[in-house]
Amino acid sequence: MDPNLLAQLHGDDWLELSALAKRNTLTPEQTTRFLQLYRAASKDLSRITTVAPDSLEAARLSAIVHRSRNHLSSVPSGGLSGFARFFVVSLPLSLYRLRWDFVIAAAGFLAVAVLSGIWAGTHPEVLDTFGDREFRRQFAEHDFVDYYKENPNGFFAVGVWTNNAWIAVQFVLLGITGVYVIVGLFSNAVNVGFSGAMMFEFDRASDFFLYILPHGIPEISCIILAAAAGLRLFFAWVVPGPRLRRDKLAGEARSLLVVAGGLVLLLFGSGLIEGFVTPNPIPPALKIAIGVTYTAAVVVYAWHFGRRAAAAGLSADLDEHQAGYSVISTDR
């Protein structure tokens, strides 16, 4: 299509988009209109660059679309733009994309944990594989709780953080195997279920929930997210869809590595809770509330920014030139 004709037809819409992009805040109606104009302008820009990439219309519209994209993602220009993009677009969008994968993985984890706990609790011969009755009594009445108190709080917090972060990174990076993630998630769920069964055996159910829920809610959520990311990477390789397998896998890998980095940061928070809140003699309800609040804050963060980025058509992947699909030339 002729760039001049396209400018005549849609020039007013471009001006309206430019004006909205300069506003600090938008009403819900303006936001809807802004998204409509942004999508239409992006299509117009694609058409113009196909036939006349060096035209004045292409340069003008490119500036408008670029400004609008920055407005949508709230990412400022300058040296901190990459840092801001990570927290405002890439990380929340990657987590948002995993929401249904997470639900499925979490349901499977909880089902295995509950069923294995019931199985072990109703079959004494299963519990005997962990040790004799006195060994299990020692675990339920002393070892389970002492684990959270035997080391200084700061040292313990850093220890559990590094361990959980390493597990999360492995789940993402080795997700391409498929088997590693499934076996790892299954074994963790079984360990939770069997530990609960031994605590219930000696009427220590209150200790089990009191010492596992405050940090366990955010911690296990992060591990399940890592498993969901790893399995998505596996299916990108096995079922690439219409794209080339290598392109699908590369794109998912770059986006999901963002999840690995984000989970390392999020697990630091759960490590602090496990090190300083779980063993602290504060009211049980407050302990659990802290863990729930932290998890809820992460969910709200991912939902708000992730849905916003998804609605704007943004991507957690690198730009084409950053990913190596194209080369920007300075020759004119």
mmCIF file of C-alpha atoms in Angstrom, residues 68-325:
data_model
loop_
_atom_site.group_PDB
_atom_site.id
_atom_site.type_symbol
_atom_site.label_atom_id
_atom_site.label_comp_id
_atom_site.label_asym_id
_atom_site.label_seq_id
_atom_site.Cartn_x
_atom_site.Cartn_y
_atom_site.Cartn_z
ATOM 1 C CA SER A 68 3.313 3.948 22.642
ATOM 2 C CA ARG A 69 5.071 0.670 23.396
ATOM 3 C CA ASN A 70 7.132 2.338 26.116
ATOM 4 C CA HIS A 71 3.968 3.878 27.530
ATOM 5 C CA LEU A 72 2.226 0.500 27.607
ATOM 6 C CA SER A 73 5.078 -1.226 29.374
ATOM 7 C CA SER A 74 5.934 1.774 31.564
ATOM 8 C CA VAL A 75 9.567 1.171 30.687
ATOM 9 C CA PRO A 76 11.602 4.395 30.660
ATOM 10 C CA SER A 77 14.306 5.047 28.125
ATOM 11 C CA GLY A 78 17.922 5.234 29.173
ATOM 12 C CA GLY A 79 20.449 2.972 30.840
ATOM 13 C CA LEU A 80 17.937 1.382 33.189
ATOM 14 C CA SER A 81 15.436 0.457 30.471
ATOM 15 C CA GLY A 82 16.575 -3.179 30.335
ATOM 16 C CA PHE A 83 16.377 -3.493 34.110
ATOM 17 C CA ALA A 84 12.914 -1.922 34.159
ATOM 18 C CA ARG A 85 11.713 -4.067 31.259
ATOM 19 C CA PHE A 86 12.712 -7.212 33.141
ATOM 20 C CA PHE A 87 10.522 -6.383 36.151
ATOM 21 C CA VAL A 88 7.664 -4.629 34.364
ATOM 22 C CA VAL A 89 7.320 -6.718 31.202
ATOM 23 C CA SER A 90 9.516 -9.800 30.825
ATOM 24 C CA LEU A 91 9.174 -11.406 34.267
ATOM 25 C CA PRO A 92 5.462 -10.752 34.942
ATOM 26 C CA LEU A 93 4.534 -11.645 31.360
ATOM 27 C CA SER A 94 6.471 -14.927 31.588
ATOM 28 C CA LEU A 95 4.767 -15.770 34.887
ATOM 29 C CA TYR A 96 1.374 -14.761 33.499
ATOM 30 C CA ARG A 97 1.832 -17.067 30.505
ATOM 31 C CA LEU A 98 2.475 -19.953 32.921
ATOM 32 C CA ARG A 99 -0.715 -19.460 34.944
ATOM 33 C CA TRP A 100 -2.566 -22.517 33.582
ATOM 34 C CA ASP A 101 0.585 -24.634 33.468
ATOM 35 C CA PHE A 102 1.035 -23.735 37.152
ATOM 36 C CA VAL A 103 -2.557 -24.675 38.038
ATOM 37 C CA ILE A 104 -2.183 -28.096 36.416
ATOM 38 C CA ALA A 105 1.219 -28.765 38.010
ATOM 39 C CA ALA A 106 0.014 -27.547 41.422
ATOM 40 C CA ALA A 107 -3.058 -29.776 41.276
ATOM 41 C CA GLY A 108 -0.861 -32.754 40.446
ATOM 42 C CA PHE A 109 1.596 -31.920 43.228
ATOM 43 C CA LEU A 110 -1.130 -31.568 45.861
ATOM 44 C CA ALA A 111 -2.853 -34.750 44.702
ATOM 45 C CA VAL A 112 0.367 -36.773 44.989
ATOM 46 C CA ALA A 113 1.234 -35.241 48.378
ATOM 47 C CA VAL A 114 -2.208 -35.923 49.862
ATOM 48 C CA LEU A 115 -2.571 -39.410 48.427
ATOM 49 C CA SER A 116 0.933 -40.472 49.456
ATOM 50 C CA GLY A 117 0.318 -39.120 52.947
ATOM 51 C CA ILE A 118 -2.950 -41.040 53.257
ATOM 52 C CA TRP A 119 -1.342 -44.184 51.848
ATOM 53 C CA ALA A 120 1.581 -44.031 54.266
ATOM 54 C CA GLY A 121 -0.671 -43.148 57.196
ATOM 55 C CA THR A 122 -2.984 -46.110 56.598
ATOM 56 C CA HIS A 123 -0.247 -48.635 55.856
ATOM 57 C CA PRO A 124 2.196 -49.042 58.759
ATOM 58 C CA GLU A 125 4.519 -51.150 56.622
ATOM 59 C CA VAL A 126 5.125 -48.121 54.414
ATOM 60 C CA LEU A 127 6.148 -45.969 57.375
ATOM 61 C CA ASP A 128 8.426 -48.781 58.557
ATOM 62 C CA THR A 129 10.589 -48.183 55.484
ATOM 63 C CA PHE A 130 11.650 -44.862 57.045
ATOM 64 C CA GLY A 131 12.792 -46.477 60.273
ATOM 65 C CA ASP A 132 11.404 -48.115 63.372
ATOM 66 C CA ARG A 133 8.777 -46.496 65.569
ATOM 67 C CA GLU A 134 11.294 -44.797 67.853
ATOM 68 C CA PHE A 135 13.070 -43.253 64.876
ATOM 69 C CA ARG A 136 9.763 -41.862 63.616
ATOM 70 C CA ARG A 137 8.879 -40.589 67.083
ATOM 71 C CA GLN A 138 12.183 -38.749 67.275
ATOM 72 C CA PHE A 139 11.489 -37.217 63.873
ATOM 73 C CA ALA A 140 7.937 -36.129 64.760
ATOM 74 C CA GLU A 141 8.584 -34.868 68.293
ATOM 75 C CA HIS A 142 12.019 -33.281 67.846
ATOM 76 C CA ASP A 143 13.811 -33.427 64.500
ATOM 77 C CA PHE A 144 11.092 -31.842 62.348
ATOM 78 C CA VAL A 145 10.885 -28.696 64.488
ATOM 79 C CA ASP A 146 14.576 -28.606 65.455
ATOM 80 C CA TYR A 147 15.539 -28.433 61.782
ATOM 81 C CA TYR A 148 14.258 -24.858 61.692
ATOM 82 C CA LYS A 149 15.999 -23.838 64.921
ATOM 83 C CA GLU A 150 19.368 -25.582 65.034
ATOM 84 C CA ASN A 151 21.210 -22.949 62.947
ATOM 85 C CA PRO A 152 21.409 -19.135 63.168
ATOM 86 C CA ASN A 153 18.507 -17.489 61.355
ATOM 87 C CA GLY A 154 20.574 -15.695 58.720
ATOM 88 C CA PHE A 155 22.742 -18.710 57.950
ATOM 89 C CA PHE A 156 19.687 -20.945 57.697
ATOM 90 C CA ALA A 157 17.825 -18.471 55.438
ATOM 91 C CA VAL A 158 20.731 -18.246 52.986
ATOM 92 C CA GLY A 159 21.166 -22.024 53.021
ATOM 93 C CA VAL A 160 17.566 -22.841 52.140
ATOM 94 C CA TRP A 161 17.490 -20.034 49.566
ATOM 95 C CA THR A 162 20.512 -21.306 47.651
ATOM 96 C CA ASN A 163 19.236 -24.880 47.783
ATOM 97 C CA ASN A 164 15.755 -23.998 46.544
ATOM 98 C CA ALA A 165 17.095 -21.586 43.923
ATOM 99 C CA TRP A 166 19.347 -24.325 42.573
ATOM 100 C CA ILE A 167 16.386 -26.723 42.373
ATOM 101 C CA ALA A 168 14.289 -24.119 40.541
ATOM 102 C CA VAL A 169 17.039 -23.358 38.024
ATOM 103 C CA GLN A 170 17.545 -27.081 37.377
ATOM 104 C CA PHE A 171 13.813 -27.583 36.813
ATOM 105 C CA VAL A 172 13.798 -24.835 34.185
ATOM 106 C CA LEU A 173 17.082 -25.635 32.454
ATOM 107 C CA LEU A 174 16.592 -29.407 32.462
ATOM 108 C CA GLY A 175 12.913 -29.130 31.631
ATOM 109 C CA ILE A 176 13.717 -30.027 28.051
ATOM 110 C CA THR A 177 14.161 -33.632 29.215
ATOM 111 C CA GLY A 178 10.620 -33.767 30.575
ATOM 112 C CA VAL A 179 11.409 -36.741 32.805
ATOM 113 C CA TYR A 180 13.700 -34.829 35.180
ATOM 114 C CA VAL A 181 10.997 -32.316 36.094
ATOM 115 C CA ILE A 182 8.249 -34.895 36.535
ATOM 116 C CA VAL A 183 10.418 -37.156 38.704
ATOM 117 C CA GLY A 184 11.668 -34.217 40.768
ATOM 118 C CA LEU A 185 8.197 -32.798 41.372
ATOM 119 C CA PHE A 186 6.792 -36.238 42.173
ATOM 120 C CA SER A 187 9.552 -37.040 44.694
ATOM 121 C CA ASN A 188 9.104 -33.685 46.436
ATOM 122 C CA ALA A 189 5.357 -34.254 46.721
ATOM 123 C CA VAL A 190 5.876 -37.756 48.120
ATOM 124 C CA ASN A 191 8.375 -36.436 50.691
ATOM 125 C CA VAL A 192 5.836 -33.856 51.870
ATOM 126 C CA GLY A 193 3.128 -36.503 52.109
ATOM 127 C CA PHE A 194 5.277 -39.026 53.992
ATOM 128 C CA SER A 195 6.593 -36.364 56.384
ATOM 129 C CA GLY A 196 3.024 -35.373 57.130
ATOM 130 C CA ALA A 197 2.076 -38.997 57.737
ATOM 131 C CA MET A 198 4.826 -39.397 60.348
ATOM 132 C CA MET A 199 3.778 -36.177 62.071
ATOM 133 C CA PHE A 200 0.137 -37.284 62.114
ATOM 134 C CA GLU A 201 1.161 -40.670 63.508
ATOM 135 C CA PHE A 202 2.310 -39.030 66.749
ATOM 136 C CA ASP A 203 -0.389 -36.321 66.897
ATOM 137 C CA ARG A 204 1.933 -33.576 65.690
ATOM 138 C CA ALA A 205 -0.280 -32.353 62.873
ATOM 139 C CA SER A 206 -0.344 -28.829 64.311
ATOM 140 C CA ASP A 207 3.468 -28.653 64.252
ATOM 141 C CA PHE A 208 3.521 -29.965 60.696
ATOM 142 C CA PHE A 209 1.246 -27.248 59.338
ATOM 143 C CA LEU A 210 2.635 -24.506 61.571
ATOM 144 C CA TYR A 211 6.214 -25.092 60.435
ATOM 145 C CA ILE A 212 5.582 -25.873 56.789
ATOM 146 C CA LEU A 213 2.859 -23.425 55.724
ATOM 147 C CA PRO A 214 4.472 -19.992 56.403
ATOM 148 C CA HIS A 215 7.384 -20.546 54.027
ATOM 149 C CA GLY A 216 6.009 -23.587 52.222
ATOM 150 C CA ILE A 217 3.229 -21.709 50.436
ATOM 151 C CA PRO A 218 5.566 -19.304 48.565
ATOM 152 C CA GLU A 219 8.437 -21.793 48.359
ATOM 153 C CA ILE A 220 6.472 -24.693 46.896
ATOM 154 C CA SER A 221 4.644 -22.274 44.594
ATOM 155 C CA CYS A 222 7.994 -21.152 43.177
ATOM 156 C CA ILE A 223 9.185 -24.723 42.713
ATOM 157 C CA ILE A 224 5.955 -25.632 40.938
ATOM 158 C CA LEU A 225 6.338 -22.564 38.712
ATOM 159 C CA ALA A 226 9.834 -23.728 37.823
ATOM 160 C CA ALA A 227 8.459 -27.171 36.977
ATOM 161 C CA ALA A 228 5.726 -25.608 34.841
ATOM 162 C CA ALA A 229 8.335 -23.571 32.967
ATOM 163 C CA GLY A 230 10.492 -26.643 32.426
ATOM 164 C CA LEU A 231 7.577 -28.672 31.086
ATOM 165 C CA ARG A 232 6.593 -25.844 28.733
ATOM 166 C CA LEU A 233 10.139 -25.971 27.385
ATOM 167 C CA PHE A 234 9.776 -29.725 26.906
ATOM 168 C CA PHE A 235 6.522 -29.381 24.962
ATOM 169 C CA ALA A 236 8.001 -26.588 22.832
ATOM 170 C CA TRP A 237 10.527 -29.151 21.668
ATOM 171 C CA VAL A 238 8.128 -32.077 21.313
ATOM 172 C CA VAL A 239 5.122 -30.177 19.901
ATOM 173 C CA PRO A 240 6.456 -27.047 18.166
ATOM 174 C CA GLY A 241 3.254 -26.356 16.242
ATOM 175 C CA PRO A 242 3.504 -24.444 12.958
ATOM 176 C CA ARG A 243 6.925 -22.988 13.792
ATOM 177 C CA LEU A 244 10.254 -24.650 13.184
ATOM 178 C CA ARG A 245 11.232 -26.758 16.185
ATOM 179 C CA ARG A 246 14.493 -24.861 16.690
ATOM 180 C CA ASP A 247 12.771 -21.450 16.529
ATOM 181 C CA LYS A 248 10.001 -22.478 18.925
ATOM 182 C CA LEU A 249 12.477 -23.991 21.362
ATOM 183 C CA ALA A 250 14.835 -21.007 21.191
ATOM 184 C CA GLY A 251 12.032 -18.511 21.752
ATOM 185 C CA GLU A 252 10.591 -20.390 24.713
ATOM 186 C CA ALA A 253 14.047 -20.932 26.202
ATOM 187 C CA ARG A 254 14.884 -17.224 26.146
ATOM 188 C CA SER A 255 11.556 -16.307 27.719
ATOM 189 C CA LEU A 256 11.641 -19.062 30.336
ATOM 190 C CA LEU A 257 15.176 -18.233 31.429
ATOM 191 C CA VAL A 258 13.585 -15.012 32.646
ATOM 192 C CA VAL A 259 11.442 -17.186 34.927
ATOM 193 C CA ALA A 260 14.533 -18.908 36.318
ATOM 194 C CA GLY A 261 16.126 -15.577 37.191
ATOM 195 C CA GLY A 262 12.897 -14.245 38.673
ATOM 196 C CA LEU A 263 12.344 -17.335 40.812
ATOM 197 C CA VAL A 264 15.827 -16.987 42.293
ATOM 198 C CA LEU A 265 14.768 -13.539 43.523
ATOM 199 C CA LEU A 266 11.341 -14.661 44.708
ATOM 200 C CA LEU A 267 12.799 -17.635 46.576
ATOM 201 C CA PHE A 268 15.027 -15.238 48.483
ATOM 202 C CA GLY A 269 11.840 -13.880 50.059
ATOM 203 C CA SER A 270 10.615 -17.337 51.009
ATOM 204 C CA GLY A 271 14.092 -18.082 52.399
ATOM 205 C CA LEU A 272 13.823 -15.072 54.678
ATOM 206 C CA ILE A 273 10.423 -16.268 55.852
ATOM 207 C CA GLU A 274 11.761 -19.767 56.536
ATOM 208 C CA GLY A 275 14.796 -18.424 58.358
ATOM 209 C CA PHE A 276 13.226 -15.652 60.407
ATOM 210 C CA VAL A 277 9.452 -16.218 60.556
ATOM 211 C CA THR A 278 8.922 -19.999 60.673
ATOM 212 C CA PRO A 279 11.035 -20.612 63.824
ATOM 213 C CA ASN A 280 9.943 -17.344 65.466
ATOM 214 C CA PRO A 281 7.632 -17.685 68.530
ATOM 215 C CA ILE A 282 4.970 -15.367 67.115
ATOM 216 C CA PRO A 283 1.257 -16.230 66.826
ATOM 217 C CA PRO A 284 0.721 -19.073 64.343
ATOM 218 C CA ALA A 285 -1.946 -17.149 62.440
ATOM 219 C CA LEU A 286 0.514 -14.306 61.875
ATOM 220 C CA LYS A 287 3.171 -16.697 60.577
ATOM 221 C CA ILE A 288 0.826 -18.198 58.031
ATOM 222 C CA ALA A 289 -0.558 -14.765 57.116
ATOM 223 C CA ILE A 290 2.945 -13.568 56.237
ATOM 224 C CA GLY A 291 3.472 -16.479 53.842
ATOM 225 C CA VAL A 292 0.044 -16.054 52.281
ATOM 226 C CA THR A 293 0.515 -12.286 51.910
ATOM 227 C CA TYR A 294 3.891 -12.706 50.213
ATOM 228 C CA THR A 295 2.466 -15.254 47.775
ATOM 229 C CA ALA A 296 -0.591 -13.098 47.091
ATOM 230 C CA ALA A 297 1.633 -10.085 46.388
ATOM 231 C CA VAL A 298 3.562 -12.072 43.773
ATOM 232 C CA VAL A 299 0.302 -13.255 42.178
ATOM 233 C CA VAL A 300 -1.076 -9.704 42.001
ATOM 234 C CA TYR A 301 2.207 -8.424 40.568
ATOM 235 C CA ALA A 302 2.314 -11.102 37.847
ATOM 236 C CA TRP A 303 -1.379 -10.753 37.059
ATOM 237 C CA HIS A 304 -1.409 -6.943 36.834
ATOM 238 C CA PHE A 305 1.739 -6.360 34.807
ATOM 239 C CA GLY A 306 1.597 -9.665 32.929
ATOM 240 C CA ARG A 307 -1.966 -9.244 31.698
ATOM 241 C CA ARG A 308 -1.215 -5.655 30.770
ATOM 242 C CA ALA A 309 1.809 -6.692 28.712
ATOM 243 C CA ALA A 310 -0.118 -9.549 27.091
ATOM 244 C CA ALA A 311 -2.985 -7.229 26.127
ATOM 245 C CA ALA A 312 -0.464 -4.877 24.523
ATOM 246 C CA GLY A 313 0.942 -7.706 22.440
ATOM 247 C CA LEU A 314 4.373 -7.450 24.067
ATOM 248 C CA SER A 315 6.785 -10.371 24.309
ATOM 249 C CA ALA A 316 9.132 -11.636 26.992
ATOM 250 C CA ASP A 317 11.495 -12.754 24.241
ATOM 251 C CA LEU A 318 14.394 -10.696 22.924
ATOM 252 C CA ASP A 319 13.983 -8.408 19.948
ATOM 253 C CA GLU A 320 14.862 -10.001 16.613
ATOM 254 C CA HIS A 321 18.241 -8.299 16.364
ATOM 255 C CA GLN A 322 19.082 -9.191 19.983
ATOM 256 C CA ALA A 323 18.120 -12.802 19.349
ATOM 257 C CA GLY A 324 20.345 -12.890 16.268
ATOM 258 C CA TYR A 325 17.580 -13.188 13.691
#
